[in-house]
């Protein structure tokens, strides 16, 4: 596989920080394939696959789907790509230290490495208000107050440790996630330049 044009970015942040929103824009702008584990799981749920049946209850409770399932899903998505070099934008993955280790191994197998981990920072009041707004607009089954609280706790316990993990590797780029979608996008573009 040609390596020269590889780019692997990941977007991190608490639930509602705008990962999905920014991932779509960023993937288009940098010609990356967006791999969103949340979207992949919701697709399985919608198609009623075995994986989807297993994941639905976990997602509706605001907990994390097991590392084995998630890593398997990401591995087949990356392996299934028929391109030169790995050009992916990971949205919402990794979310645990186990997933981060698995990603590192996976990238090594493709002779690629992480380019940067972008962390979207948004305060909790704003996060809750965005998710409740989305609940009204889209009716997503995990956007209710109880589940949102659980997702925030799970983020703090299981995903926040990754901030130090990527900081220690010199990959972390912090971005203020408040303001308009365009303003946030401009800040992301700047930290990646
Ligand atoms: P995700 O789909 O990743 O959902 P999220 O964290 O809630 O959303 P995101 O941060 O992408 O918010 P968005 O841009 O949409 O995960 C859902 C569930 O799947 C998890 O709870 C878990 O169970 C499971 N899962 C996923 N990945 C997993 C993994 N790796 N391991 C284990 N389990 C996993 O933005 C939210 C809202 O804010 C939107 O309505 C948007 O329009 C709005 N918004 C965005 N930017 C804004 C801005 N600048 N200003 C105002 N509003 C904004």
Tab-separated table of C-alpha atoms and ligand atoms in Angstrom:
chain	number	residue	atom	x	y	z
A	1	UNK	CA	0.000	0.000	0.000
A	2	UNK	CA	1.318	3.473	-0.839
A	3	UNK	CA	1.875	5.443	2.312
A	4	UNK	CA	2.698	8.900	1.177
A	5	UNK	CA	-0.850	10.249	1.077
A	6	UNK	CA	-2.091	8.697	4.312
A	7	UNK	CA	-3.948	10.917	6.724
A	8	UNK	CA	-5.687	9.650	9.840
A	9	UNK	CA	-7.562	12.173	11.949
A	10	UNK	CA	-9.766	11.585	14.893
A	11	UNK	CA	-12.450	13.770	16.398
A	12	UNK	CA	-13.011	13.499	20.126
A	13	UNK	CA	-15.294	15.243	22.561
A	14	UNK	CA	-18.215	14.694	24.896
A	15	UNK	CA	-21.665	13.735	23.592
A	16	UNK	CA	-23.131	16.642	21.672
A	17	UNK	CA	-19.803	18.423	21.203
A	18	UNK	CA	-20.389	18.459	17.450
A	19	UNK	CA	-18.198	15.553	16.367
A	20	UNK	CA	-20.665	14.276	13.783
A	21	UNK	CA	-21.384	17.780	12.505
A	22	UNK	CA	-17.729	18.716	12.043
A	23	UNK	CA	-16.692	15.256	10.831
A	24	UNK	CA	-18.854	15.537	7.729
A	25	UNK	CA	-17.435	18.950	6.825
A	26	UNK	CA	-13.857	17.968	7.542
A	27	UNK	CA	-14.068	14.719	5.601
A	28	UNK	CA	-15.378	16.589	2.557
A	29	UNK	CA	-12.750	19.324	2.812
A	30	UNK	CA	-9.776	16.957	3.195
A	31	UNK	CA	-11.097	14.120	1.017
A	32	UNK	CA	-11.123	11.644	3.877
A	33	UNK	CA	-13.467	8.735	4.403
A	34	UNK	CA	-15.576	9.416	7.471
A	35	UNK	CA	-15.910	6.456	9.789
A	36	UNK	CA	-18.448	7.210	12.500
A	37	UNK	CA	-18.939	4.352	14.939
A	38	UNK	CA	-22.201	5.960	16.131
A	39	UNK	CA	-23.556	6.056	12.543
A	40	UNK	CA	-22.389	2.494	11.875
A	41	UNK	CA	-24.137	1.260	15.021
A	42	UNK	CA	-27.351	3.150	14.191
A	43	UNK	CA	-27.230	1.602	10.710
A	44	UNK	CA	-27.012	-1.885	12.245
A	45	UNK	CA	-29.931	-1.070	14.542
A	46	UNK	CA	-32.003	0.207	11.592
A	47	UNK	CA	-31.242	-2.955	9.551
A	48	UNK	CA	-32.056	-5.197	12.533
A	49	UNK	CA	-28.770	-7.135	12.361
A	50	UNK	CA	-27.626	-9.306	15.288
A	51	UNK	CA	-25.018	-6.669	16.126
A	52	UNK	CA	-27.696	-3.971	15.997
A	53	UNK	CA	-29.972	-5.915	18.340
A	54	UNK	CA	-27.135	-6.278	20.814
A	55	UNK	CA	-26.078	-2.624	20.514
A	56	UNK	CA	-29.497	-0.969	20.749
A	57	UNK	CA	-30.136	-1.571	24.446
A	58	UNK	CA	-26.614	-0.470	25.321
A	59	UNK	CA	-26.886	2.735	23.283
A	60	UNK	CA	-30.350	3.524	24.641
A	61	UNK	CA	-28.930	3.197	28.153
A	62	UNK	CA	-26.108	5.620	27.268
A	63	UNK	CA	-23.389	3.036	27.877
A	64	UNK	CA	-20.588	2.022	25.512
A	65	UNK	CA	-20.843	-0.921	23.168
A	66	UNK	CA	-18.062	-3.476	23.839
A	67	UNK	CA	-14.573	-2.819	22.517
A	68	UNK	CA	-14.611	-6.147	20.623
A	69	UNK	CA	-17.661	-5.195	18.581
A	70	UNK	CA	-16.461	-1.664	17.894
A	71	UNK	CA	-12.909	-2.631	16.931
A	72	UNK	CA	-14.211	-5.397	14.647
A	73	UNK	CA	-16.499	-2.914	12.916
A	74	UNK	CA	-13.740	-0.342	12.387
A	75	UNK	CA	-11.261	-2.981	11.240
A	76	UNK	CA	-13.565	-4.254	8.510
A	77	UNK	CA	-14.363	-0.703	7.402
A	78	UNK	CA	-10.669	0.155	7.039
A	79	UNK	CA	-9.748	-3.200	5.478
A	80	UNK	CA	-12.607	-2.948	3.036
A	81	UNK	CA	-11.206	0.193	1.474
A	82	UNK	CA	-9.569	-0.174	-1.880
A	83	UNK	CA	-7.424	2.956	-1.941
A	84	UNK	CA	-3.790	3.886	-1.851
A	85	UNK	CA	-2.876	4.930	1.663
A	86	UNK	CA	-5.222	5.193	4.601
A	87	UNK	CA	-7.228	8.413	4.486
A	88	UNK	CA	-9.793	8.307	7.232
A	89	UNK	CA	-11.528	10.561	9.676
A	90	UNK	CA	-12.599	8.687	12.791
A	91	UNK	CA	-15.676	10.194	14.425
A	92	UNK	CA	-16.353	9.011	17.972
A	93	UNK	CA	-13.692	6.298	17.922
A	94	UNK	CA	-11.662	5.492	19.982
A	95	UNK	CA	-13.691	6.029	23.130
A	96	UNK	CA	-11.750	3.823	25.567
A	97	UNK	CA	-8.047	3.149	26.193
A	98	UNK	CA	-8.594	-0.389	24.847
A	99	UNK	CA	-9.949	1.024	21.582
A	100	UNK	CA	-7.018	3.458	21.369
A	101	UNK	CA	-4.520	0.585	21.704
A	102	UNK	CA	-6.425	-1.410	19.098
A	103	UNK	CA	-6.369	1.550	16.716
A	104	UNK	CA	-2.624	1.886	17.081
A	105	UNK	CA	-2.144	-1.803	16.201
A	106	UNK	CA	-4.545	-1.536	13.294
A	107	UNK	CA	-2.748	1.474	11.846
A	108	UNK	CA	0.622	-0.222	12.280
A	109	UNK	CA	-0.679	-3.155	10.267
A	110	UNK	CA	-1.412	-0.699	7.454
A	111	UNK	CA	1.918	1.065	7.949
A	112	UNK	CA	0.016	4.227	8.799
A	113	UNK	CA	-0.075	6.411	11.893
A	114	UNK	CA	-2.360	8.909	13.538
A	115	UNK	CA	-1.968	12.447	12.169
A	116	UNK	CA	-3.846	14.308	14.912
A	117	UNK	CA	-6.573	13.923	17.538
A	118	UNK	CA	-8.891	16.934	17.574
A	119	UNK	CA	-10.688	17.498	20.873
A	120	UNK	CA	-13.846	19.629	20.758
A	121	UNK	CA	-14.329	21.372	24.095
A	122	UNK	CA	-17.858	22.408	25.107
A	123	UNK	CA	-19.262	23.040	28.589
A	124	UNK	CA	-21.848	20.667	30.023
A	125	UNK	CA	-24.799	23.110	30.055
A	126	UNK	CA	-24.391	23.735	26.332
A	127	UNK	CA	-24.016	19.991	25.632
A	128	UNK	CA	-27.246	19.132	27.423
A	129	UNK	CA	-29.121	21.930	25.696
A	130	UNK	CA	-27.882	20.815	22.220
A	131	UNK	CA	-28.861	17.210	22.850
A	132	UNK	CA	-32.312	18.118	24.167
A	133	UNK	CA	-32.783	20.297	21.102
A	134	UNK	CA	-31.766	17.384	18.863
A	135	UNK	CA	-34.222	15.168	20.779
A	136	UNK	CA	-37.015	17.518	19.696
A	137	UNK	CA	-35.818	17.727	16.099
A	138	UNK	CA	-34.774	14.136	15.396
A	139	UNK	CA	-36.231	11.996	18.194
A	140	UNK	CA	-33.026	9.966	18.623
A	141	UNK	CA	-33.765	7.325	21.244
A	142	UNK	CA	-30.651	8.080	23.320
A	143	UNK	CA	-31.285	11.848	23.532
A	144	UNK	CA	-33.335	12.006	26.730
A	145	UNK	CA	-32.302	13.573	30.005
A	146	UNK	CA	-31.492	10.347	31.918
A	147	UNK	CA	-29.473	8.868	29.086
A	148	UNK	CA	-27.656	12.120	28.436
A	149	UNK	CA	-26.556	12.190	32.083
A	150	UNK	CA	-25.262	8.625	31.792
A	151	UNK	CA	-23.426	9.449	28.541
A	152	UNK	CA	-21.687	12.391	30.248
A	153	UNK	CA	-20.600	10.156	33.159
A	154	UNK	CA	-19.395	7.417	30.822
A	155	UNK	CA	-17.458	10.011	28.813
A	156	UNK	CA	-15.703	11.284	31.946
A	157	UNK	CA	-14.880	7.799	33.205
A	158	UNK	CA	-13.915	6.005	30.014
A	159	UNK	CA	-13.097	8.518	27.287
A	160	UNK	CA	-11.486	11.475	29.079
A	161	UNK	CA	-8.349	9.435	29.919
A	162	UNK	CA	-7.634	9.459	26.170
A	163	UNK	CA	-6.937	13.183	26.355
A	164	UNK	CA	-3.734	12.468	28.315
A	165	UNK	CA	-3.013	9.481	26.087
A	166	UNK	CA	-2.923	11.637	22.939
A	167	UNK	CA	-1.391	14.640	24.683
A	168	UNK	CA	1.493	12.391	25.775
A	169	UNK	CA	2.003	11.326	22.160
A	170	UNK	CA	2.019	14.942	20.955
A	171	UNK	CA	-1.121	14.380	18.846
A	172	UNK	CA	-3.768	16.348	20.746
A	173	UNK	CA	-5.229	19.539	19.218
A	174	UNK	CA	-7.760	21.290	21.464
A	175	UNK	CA	-10.481	23.351	19.829
A	176	UNK	CA	-13.157	25.555	21.402
A	177	UNK	CA	-16.426	23.956	20.256
A	178	UNK	CA	-18.639	26.934	21.158
A	179	UNK	CA	-19.948	29.269	18.503
A	180	UNK	CA	-21.321	28.700	15.029
A	181	UNK	CA	-20.588	25.506	13.099
A	182	UNK	CA	-18.555	27.597	10.626
A	183	UNK	CA	-16.494	29.232	13.393
A	184	UNK	CA	-15.693	25.861	14.951
A	185	UNK	CA	-14.770	24.456	11.542
A	186	UNK	CA	-12.397	27.389	10.913
A	187	UNK	CA	-10.694	26.729	14.264
A	188	UNK	CA	-10.251	23.042	13.428
A	189	UNK	CA	-8.783	23.901	10.044
A	190	UNK	CA	-6.353	26.257	11.749
A	191	UNK	CA	-5.051	23.732	14.305
A	192	UNK	CA	-4.506	21.226	11.491
A	193	UNK	CA	-2.567	23.621	9.273
B	1	LIG	P1	-22.377	9.213	18.711
B	1	LIG	O1	-23.161	8.970	17.490
B	1	LIG	O2	-20.904	9.382	18.556
B	1	LIG	O3	-23.082	10.459	19.382
B	1	LIG	P2	-22.750	11.752	20.215
B	1	LIG	O4	-21.439	11.614	20.924
B	1	LIG	O5	-23.928	11.992	21.053
B	1	LIG	O6	-22.775	12.902	19.161
B	1	LIG	P3	-21.865	14.010	18.524
B	1	LIG	O7	-20.834	14.597	19.420
B	1	LIG	O8	-21.422	13.439	17.225
B	1	LIG	O9	-22.897	15.162	18.315
B	1	LIG	P4	-23.352	15.943	17.021
B	1	LIG	O10	-22.266	16.409	16.160
B	1	LIG	O11	-24.387	15.099	16.383
B	1	LIG	O12	-22.611	8.015	19.767
B	1	LIG	C1	-23.895	7.517	20.120
B	1	LIG	C2	-23.774	6.224	20.978
B	1	LIG	O13	-23.181	5.149	20.178
B	1	LIG	C3	-22.858	6.291	22.201
B	1	LIG	O14	-23.520	6.820	23.341
B	1	LIG	C4	-22.469	4.795	22.385
B	1	LIG	O15	-23.486	4.054	23.024
B	1	LIG	C5	-22.338	4.288	20.961
B	1	LIG	N1	-20.958	4.388	20.459
B	1	LIG	C6	-20.533	5.183	19.424
B	1	LIG	N2	-19.209	5.039	19.233
B	1	LIG	C7	-18.764	4.146	20.166
B	1	LIG	C8	-17.484	3.607	20.497
B	1	LIG	N3	-16.372	3.974	19.822
B	1	LIG	N4	-17.406	2.729	21.526
B	1	LIG	C9	-18.491	2.346	22.192
B	1	LIG	N5	-19.736	2.809	21.943
B	1	LIG	C10	-19.885	3.715	20.935
B	1	LIG	O16	-23.986	17.223	17.676
B	1	LIG	C11	-25.019	17.168	18.633
B	1	LIG	C12	-26.054	18.258	18.364
B	1	LIG	O17	-25.464	19.540	18.466
B	1	LIG	C13	-26.661	18.178	16.965
B	1	LIG	O18	-28.025	18.376	17.065
B	1	LIG	C14	-25.984	19.319	16.217
B	1	LIG	O19	-26.830	19.869	15.223
B	1	LIG	C15	-25.722	20.333	17.320
B	1	LIG	N6	-24.535	21.141	17.060
B	1	LIG	C16	-23.360	20.723	16.516
B	1	LIG	N7	-22.477	21.736	16.447
B	1	LIG	C17	-23.111	22.845	16.999
B	1	LIG	C18	-22.713	24.202	17.218
B	1	LIG	N8	-21.501	24.672	16.876
B	1	LIG	N9	-23.612	25.026	17.808
B	1	LIG	C19	-24.838	24.589	18.160
B	1	LIG	N10	-25.276	23.310	17.972
B	1	LIG	C20	-24.410	22.450	17.387
